[in-house]
CSV table of C-alpha atoms in Angstrom, one decimal:
chain,number,residue,atom,x,y,z
A,1119,MET,CA,0.0,0.0,0.0
A,1120,ASN,CA,1.5,3.3,-1.1
A,1121,ILE,CA,0.8,6.4,1.1
A,1122,ASP,CA,0.6,9.7,-0.7
A,1123,TYR,CA,2.4,11.9,1.8
A,1124,GLN,CA,2.3,14.9,-0.5
A,1125,TRP,CA,-1.5,14.8,-0.7
A,1126,ILE,CA,-1.8,14.5,3.1
A,1127,SER,CA,0.6,17.4,3.5
A,1128,ALA,CA,-1.4,19.5,1.1
A,1129,TRP,CA,-4.7,18.7,2.8
A,1130,ILE,CA,-3.3,19.6,6.3
A,1131,THR,CA,-1.9,22.8,4.9
A,1132,ALA,CA,-5.2,23.7,3.3
A,1133,HIS,CA,-7.2,22.9,6.5
A,1134,ALA,CA,-4.7,24.1,9.0
A,1135,ASP,CA,-7.0,26.9,10.3
A,1136,SER,CA,-9.9,24.5,10.9
A,1137,LEU,CA,-7.7,21.9,12.6
A,1138,LEU,CA,-6.2,24.5,14.9
A,1139,ALA,CA,-9.6,25.9,15.8
A,1140,TRP,CA,-10.9,22.4,16.7
A,1141,LEU,CA,-7.8,21.7,18.8
A,1142,GLY,CA,-8.2,25.0,20.6
A,1143,ALA,CA,-11.8,24.3,21.3
A,1144,GLY,CA,-11.1,20.8,22.7
A,1145,LEU,CA,-8.4,22.2,25.0
A,1146,VAL,CA,-10.8,24.9,26.3
A,1147,VAL,CA,-13.5,22.2,27.0
A,1148,ILE,CA,-11.0,20.1,28.9
A,1149,ILE,CA,-9.9,23.1,31.0
A,1150,LEU,CA,-13.5,24.1,31.8
A,1151,ALA,CA,-14.3,20.5,32.7
A,1152,ARG,CA,-11.4,20.3,35.1
A,1153,VAL,CA,-12.3,23.7,36.7
A,1154,GLN,CA,-15.9,22.5,37.1
A,1155,PHE,CA,-14.8,19.2,38.7
A,1156,VAL,CA,-12.6,21.1,41.2
A,1157,LEU,CA,-15.5,23.5,42.1
A,1158,LEU,CA,-18.0,20.6,42.5
A,1159,SER,CA,-15.5,18.7,44.7
A,1160,ARG,CA,-15.0,21.7,47.0
A,1161,LYS,CA,-18.8,22.2,47.1
A,1162,ALA,CA,-19.3,18.5,48.1
A,1163,ALA,CA,-16.6,18.8,50.8
A,1164,ARG,CA,-18.2,21.9,52.2
A,1165,ALA,CA,-21.7,20.3,52.2
A,1166,MET,CA,-20.2,17.2,54.0
A,1167,SER,CA,-18.6,19.4,56.6
A,1168,GLU,CA,-21.8,21.3,57.2
A,1169,SER,CA,-23.7,17.9,57.5
A,1170,VAL,CA,-21.1,16.6,60.0
A,1171,ALA,CA,-21.4,19.9,62.0
A,1172,THR,CA,-25.2,19.6,62.0
A,1173,THR,CA,-25.0,16.0,63.2
A,1174,VAL,CA,-22.5,16.9,65.9
A,1175,ALA,CA,-24.7,19.9,67.0
A,1176,ALA,CA,-27.7,17.6,67.2
A,1177,CYS,CA,-26.1,14.7,68.9
A,1178,VAL,CA,-23.5,16.4,71.1
A,1179,PRO,CA,-24.7,19.9,72.0
A,1180,GLU,CA,-21.8,20.7,74.3
A,1181,ILE,CA,-19.3,20.3,71.4
A,1182,ALA,CA,-21.4,22.6,69.2
A,1183,ALA,CA,-21.6,25.1,72.1
A,1184,ALA,CA,-17.9,25.0,72.5
A,1185,ALA,CA,-17.3,25.5,68.8
A,1186,ARG,CA,-19.6,28.5,68.8
A,1187,GLY,CA,-18.6,30.1,72.0
A,1188,GLY,CA,-14.9,29.2,72.0
A,1189,HIS,CA,-14.9,27.5,75.4
A,1190,VAL,CA,-15.1,23.9,76.3
A,1191,PRO,CA,-17.8,23.1,78.9
A,1192,ALA,CA,-16.6,21.7,82.2
A,1193,MET,CA,-17.6,18.2,83.2
A,1194,HIS,CA,-20.1,19.5,85.8
A,1195,GLU,CA,-21.9,21.8,83.3
A,1196,PRO,CA,-25.1,20.5,81.9
A,1197,ALA,CA,-25.4,20.1,78.1
A,1198,LEU,CA,-27.5,22.7,76.3
A,1199,GLY,CA,-29.5,20.1,74.4
A,1200,SER,CA,-30.2,18.2,77.6
A,1201,LEU,CA,-31.6,21.4,79.2
A,1202,ALA,CA,-34.0,21.8,76.2
A,1203,ALA,CA,-35.0,18.2,75.8
A,1204,GLU,CA,-34.9,16.7,79.2
A,1205,PRO,CA,-36.7,17.8,82.5
A,1206,VAL,CA,-34.5,19.8,84.8
A,1207,LEU,CA,-32.8,17.3,87.2
A,1208,PRO,CA,-31.2,18.2,90.5
A,1209,LYS,CA,-27.6,19.5,90.2
A,1210,GLN,CA,-26.3,17.1,92.8
A,1211,GLY,CA,-25.7,13.8,91.0
A,1212,ASP,CA,-26.8,15.0,87.6
A,1213,SER,CA,-25.5,11.9,85.8
A,1214,THR,CA,-27.3,9.6,88.2
A,1215,GLY,CA,-30.5,11.6,87.9
A,1216,GLN,CA,-30.3,11.5,84.1
A,1217,ARG,CA,-29.7,7.7,84.2
A,1218,ALA,CA,-32.7,7.2,86.5
A,1219,GLU,CA,-34.9,9.3,84.2
A,1220,LEU,CA,-33.8,7.3,81.2
A,1221,LEU,CA,-34.5,4.1,83.1
A,1222,ARG,CA,-37.9,5.3,84.0
A,1223,GLN,CA,-38.8,5.9,80.4
A,1224,LEU,CA,-37.4,2.5,79.4
A,1225,GLY,CA,-39.3,1.0,82.4
A,1226,LEU,CA,-42.6,2.0,80.8
A,1227,GLN,CA,-41.7,0.1,77.6
A,1228,THR,CA,-40.5,-2.9,79.7
A,1229,ILE,CA,-43.7,-3.1,81.7
A,1230,ALA,CA,-45.7,-2.9,78.5
A,1231,ALA,CA,-43.6,-5.7,77.1
A,1232,VAL,CA,-44.1,-7.8,80.3
A,1233,ASP,CA,-47.8,-7.4,79.9
A,1234,ALA,CA,-47.7,-8.3,76.2
A,1235,ARG,CA,-45.7,-11.4,77.0
A,1236,LEU,CA,-48.2,-12.5,79.7
A,1237,ARG,CA,-51.1,-12.1,77.2
A,1238,ARG,CA,-49.0,-13.9,74.5
A,1239,LEU,CA,-48.5,-16.9,76.8
A,1240,GLY,CA,-52.2,-17.0,77.5
A,1241,ASP,CA,-53.1,-16.7,73.9
A,1242,LEU,CA,-50.8,-19.6,73.0
A,1243,GLY,CA,-52.9,-21.9,75.1
A,1244,ASN,CA,-56.1,-20.9,73.3
A,1245,LEU,CA,-56.5,-23.0,70.1
A,1246,ARG,CA,-59.6,-21.0,69.1
A,1247,LEU,CA,-57.4,-18.0,68.4
A,1248,PRO,CA,-55.8,-18.0,64.9
A,1249,GLU,CA,-52.1,-17.3,64.6
A,1250,GLU,CA,-52.7,-13.8,63.3
A,1251,ALA,CA,-54.8,-13.0,66.3
A,1252,LEU,CA,-52.1,-13.8,68.9
A,1253,THR,CA,-50.7,-11.0,70.9
A,1254,ARG,CA,-47.5,-9.5,69.3
A,1255,VAL,CA,-44.6,-9.1,71.6
A,1256,PRO,CA,-41.5,-6.8,71.1
A,1257,VAL,CA,-38.4,-8.6,70.1
A,1258,SER,CA,-35.6,-8.2,72.7
A,1259,GLY,CA,-32.0,-9.1,72.7
A,1260,VAL,CA,-28.5,-8.1,73.8
A,1261,ALA,CA,-29.1,-4.7,72.3
A,1262,ASP,CA,-32.0,-3.9,74.6
A,1263,PRO,CA,-31.4,-0.3,75.8
A,1264,LEU,CA,-32.5,-1.3,79.3
A,1265,LEU,CA,-29.6,-3.6,79.6
A,1266,VAL,CA,-27.2,-0.7,78.9
A,1267,VAL,CA,-28.4,1.9,81.4
A,1268,ALA,CA,-29.8,-0.3,84.1
A,1269,PRO,CA,-27.8,-1.3,87.2
A,1270,GLN,CA,-26.6,-4.9,87.5
A,1271,HIS,CA,-29.4,-6.2,89.7
A,1272,THR,CA,-32.0,-4.8,87.3
A,1273,VAL,CA,-30.2,-6.4,84.3
A,1274,GLN,CA,-30.2,-9.7,86.1
A,1275,ALA,CA,-34.0,-9.4,86.7
A,1276,VAL,CA,-34.5,-8.5,83.0
A,1277,LEU,CA,-32.5,-11.4,81.8
A,1278,GLU,CA,-34.0,-13.9,84.2
A,1279,ALA,CA,-37.6,-12.9,83.2
A,1280,GLN,CA,-36.6,-13.0,79.5
A,1281,ARG,CA,-35.1,-16.5,80.0
A,1282,VAL,CA,-38.3,-17.8,81.6
A,1283,TYR,CA,-40.5,-16.3,78.9
A,1284,ASP,CA,-38.3,-17.7,76.1
A,1285,HIS,CA,-38.3,-21.2,77.6
A,1286,HIS,CA,-42.1,-21.3,78.1
A,1287,ALA,CA,-42.9,-19.7,74.8
A,1288,ARG,CA,-40.9,-22.3,72.9
A,1289,GLU,CA,-42.5,-25.1,74.8
A,1290,LEU,CA,-46.0,-23.7,74.3
A,1291,ALA,CA,-45.4,-23.1,70.6
A,1292,ALA,CA,-44.4,-26.7,70.2
A,1293,GLN,CA,-47.4,-28.0,72.1
A,1294,ARG,CA,-49.7,-25.7,70.2
A,1295,ARG,CA,-48.4,-27.0,66.9
A,1296,ALA,CA,-48.9,-30.6,68.1
A,1297,ALA,CA,-52.5,-29.8,69.2
A,1298,GLN,CA,-53.2,-28.1,65.9
A,1299,GLN,CA,-51.9,-31.1,64.0
A,1300,ALA,CA,-54.2,-33.3,66.1
A,1301,ASP,CA,-57.1,-31.0,65.3
A,1302,ASP,CA,-56.3,-31.2,61.6
A,1303,VAL,CA,-56.2,-35.0,61.7
A,1304,CYS,CA,-59.5,-35.1,63.6
A,1305,ARG,CA,-61.1,-32.9,61.0
A,1306,GLU,CA,-59.8,-35.2,58.2
A,1307,ALA,CA,-61.3,-38.2,60.1
A,1308,GLY,CA,-64.6,-36.3,60.4
A,1309,GLU,CA,-64.6,-35.5,56.6
A,1310,GLU,CA,-64.0,-39.2,55.9
A,1311,LEU,CA,-66.9,-40.2,58.2
A,1312,ARG,CA,-69.1,-37.6,56.5
A,1313,GLN,CA,-68.3,-39.0,53.0
A,1314,ALA,CA,-69.0,-42.6,54.2
A,1315,ARG,CA,-72.4,-41.5,55.6
A,1316,GLN,CA,-73.2,-39.7,52.4
A,1317,ALA,CA,-72.3,-42.8,50.3
A,1318,SER,CA,-74.5,-45.0,52.6
A,1319,ALA,CA,-77.4,-42.6,52.2
A,1320,ALA,CA,-77.0,-42.6,48.5
A,1321,ILE,CA,-77.0,-46.5,48.4
A,1322,THR,CA,-80.1,-46.5,50.7
A,1323,ALA,CA,-81.9,-44.2,48.3
A,1324,ARG,CA,-81.0,-46.3,45.3
A,1325,PHE,CA,-82.0,-49.5,47.1
A,1326,GLU,CA,-85.4,-48.0,47.9
A,1327,GLN,CA,-85.9,-47.2,44.2
A,1328,ALA,CA,-85.0,-50.7,43.2
A,1329,ASN,CA,-87.0,-52.4,45.9
A,1330,GLY,CA,-89.9,-54.5,44.7
A,1331,ARG,CA,-88.8,-54.8,41.1
A,1332,ASP,CA,-88.0,-58.2,39.9
A,1333,ASP,CA,-85.6,-57.0,37.2
A,1334,GLN,CA,-83.5,-55.2,39.8
A,1335,ALA,CA,-82.7,-58.2,42.0
A,1336,ASP,CA,-79.0,-58.3,41.0
A,1337,LEU,CA,-78.7,-54.6,41.6
A,1338,GLN,CA,-80.3,-54.9,45.0
A,1339,ARG,CA,-77.8,-57.7,46.0
A,1340,LEU,CA,-74.9,-55.4,44.8
A,1341,LEU,CA,-76.3,-52.5,46.7
A,1342,ILE,CA,-76.5,-54.6,49.9
A,1343,GLN,CA,-72.9,-55.7,49.5
A,1344,GLU,CA,-71.8,-52.1,49.0
A,1345,TYR,CA,-73.9,-50.9,52.0
A,1346,ASN,CA,-72.4,-53.6,54.2
A,1347,ALA,CA,-68.9,-52.5,53.1
A,1348,LEU,CA,-69.7,-48.9,53.7
A,1349,GLY,CA,-71.1,-49.8,57.1
A,1350,SER,CA,-67.8,-51.3,58.2
A,1351,ARG,CA,-66.0,-48.3,56.8
A,1352,GLU,CA,-68.3,-45.9,58.6
A,1353,ALA,CA,-67.9,-47.8,61.9
A,1354,ALA,CA,-64.1,-47.7,61.5
A,1355,ALA,CA,-64.2,-44.0,60.6
A,1356,LEU,CA,-66.4,-43.3,63.6
A,1357,GLU,CA,-64.1,-45.2,65.9
A,1358,ARG,CA,-61.1,-43.4,64.6
A,1359,GLN,CA,-62.8,-40.0,64.8
A,1360,THR,CA,-63.8,-40.7,68.4
A,1361,ARG,CA,-60.2,-41.7,69.3
A,1362,LEU,CA,-58.7,-38.7,67.6
A,1363,GLN,CA,-61.2,-36.3,69.3
A,1364,GLN,CA,-60.2,-37.7,72.7
A,1365,GLU,CA,-56.5,-37.2,71.8
A,1366,ALA,CA,-57.1,-33.7,70.5
A,1367,ALA,CA,-59.1,-32.8,73.6
A,1368,ALA,CA,-56.4,-34.1,75.8
A,1369,LEU,CA,-53.7,-32.2,73.9
A,1370,ALA,CA,-55.9,-29.0,74.1
A,1371,ALA,CA,-56.4,-29.4,77.8
A,1372,ALA,CA,-52.7,-30.1,78.4
A,1373,LEU,CA,-51.9,-27.0,76.3
A,1374,GLN,CA,-54.2,-24.9,78.4
A,1375,ARG,CA,-52.7,-26.2,81.6
A,1376,ALA,CA,-49.2,-25.5,80.3
A,1377,ALA,CA,-50.2,-22.0,79.3
A,1378,ASP,CA,-51.6,-21.3,82.8
A,1379,ALA,CA,-48.5,-22.7,84.4
A,1380,ALA,CA,-46.3,-20.7,82.0
A,1381,THR,CA,-48.2,-17.5,82.8
A,1382,GLN,CA,-47.8,-18.1,86.5
A,1383,ALA,CA,-44.1,-18.9,86.1
A,1384,TYR,CA,-43.5,-15.7,84.1
A,1385,GLU,CA,-45.5,-13.6,86.6
A,1386,SER,CA,-43.2,-15.0,89.4
A,1387,ALA,CA,-40.1,-14.2,87.3
A,1388,ALA,CA,-41.4,-10.7,86.5
A,1389,ILE,CA,-42.0,-9.8,90.2
A,1390,PRO,CA,-38.4,-8.9,90.9
A,1391,LEU,CA,-38.2,-7.0,87.6
A,1392,VAL,CA,-41.3,-5.0,88.3
A,1393,ALA,CA,-40.0,-4.3,91.8
A,1394,ARG,CA,-36.7,-3.0,90.5
A,1395,LEU,CA,-38.4,-0.9,87.9
A,1396,ARG,CA,-40.8,0.5,90.6
A,1397,ALA,CA,-37.7,1.5,92.6
A,1398,ALA,CA,-36.2,3.1,89.5
A,1399,TRP,CA,-39.5,4.9,88.8
A,1400,GLY,CA,-39.3,6.8,92.0
A,1401,HIS,CA,-41.2,4.6,94.4
A,1402,GLY,CA,-38.0,4.0,96.3
A,1403,GLU,CA,-35.6,6.6,97.8
A,1404,SER,CA,-34.9,9.1,94.9
A,1405,ALA,CA,-32.0,8.0,92.8
A,1406,GLU,CA,-30.1,6.2,95.5
A,1407,TRP,CA,-31.5,2.9,94.2
A,1408,LEU,CA,-28.7,3.0,91.7
A,1409,ALA,CA,-26.1,2.4,94.3
A,1410,GLY,CA,-28.0,-0.4,96.2
A,1411,GLY,CA,-30.7,-3.0,96.2
A,1412,LEU,CA,-34.4,-3.0,97.0
A,1413,ASP,CA,-33.8,-2.4,100.7
A,1414,ASP,CA,-32.2,1.1,100.3
A,1415,GLY,CA,-35.2,2.9,101.7
A,1416,PRO,CA,-38.2,2.3,104.0
A,1417,GLY,CA,-40.6,2.4,101.1
A,1418,ASN,CA,-39.0,-0.6,99.5
A,1419,SER,CA,-39.9,-3.3,102.1
A,1420,ARG,CA,-43.2,-4.1,100.3
A,1421,LEU,CA,-41.3,-4.4,97.0
A,1422,ALA,CA,-38.9,-6.8,98.6
A,1423,ALA,CA,-41.8,-8.8,99.9
A,1424,GLN,CA,-43.2,-8.9,96.3
A,1425,ALA,CA,-39.8,-10.1,95.0
A,1426,ASP,CA,-39.8,-12.9,97.6
A,1427,GLY,CA,-43.2,-14.0,96.3
A,1428,VAL,CA,-45.4,-12.9,99.2
A,1429,VAL,CA,-47.8,-10.8,97.2
A,1430,ASP,CA,-50.2,-12.2,94.6
A,1431,PRO,CA,-48.6,-11.7,91.1
A,1432,ALA,CA,-52.0,-10.6,89.8
A,1433,ALA,CA,-51.9,-7.6,92.1
A,1434,ILE,CA,-48.8,-6.2,90.6
A,1435,ARG,CA,-49.5,-2.8,88.9
A,1436,VAL,CA,-47.1,0.0,88.1
A,1437,ALA,CA,-48.3,3.3,89.4
A,1438,PRO,CA,-48.4,6.1,86.8
């Protein structure tokens, strides 16, 4: 292949102005794109800085106040956001008071969860309730906020009550499934018995139609044989249904007894938890409950008696 360099040189010379114009335009576009990229990067960095500052100001008000005022708050100074969002607590032992206030708020949720779990255990023992009608309970775990702010004795009461509930809930769920399966088998046996009776009734009607007719003697003998076979089948189905009904009734009764026992066991396990939360709620001696047990004040003797199982669990109520 021969390349005509002279023609190429002549073409470039003839179009030199256009080529230079296009090269210059491309260079200008590249420079403008780079400048725009730098400006957008700086704008994004500035927006991110403002977002971080806003987040810090919302989450850590004392840092924002220090940044605005040029002074770092001392450890004993209350946070500005806390003064706006939380009720004013006594200056003496502010951290303890805030902790007690937080635990009071979490205590409301915990008492509601205890009540929901009690109703859930009772619902599991009622086979007439469908699954979607069972009481929903909040899911708890190691990330429960109450386990973070509560003192050790309250954490132990929470974990013990949760352990008792989980154990009985698993057992009741398994017993409920077994009872529901027995109910399903019993309904199947009832359907089989109903079909056998319908077939027997149909044969009886056909036999009555053929009765007294000489040309239907063979049909009558065949119908009698089928009727006898269906009679045996119906008797076996009736016996099976009766046995399955007794088994299903026994499982339902056992499930109800287990649900009652589980409810009582969880109530007993919840007594110490309710007592601890009542102390945190302010029914004890101010916030001193954080440093001790239920016997910190004279008002806690009744709670200690409840924790020992003296008071009827059904009488436990948390005062507003």
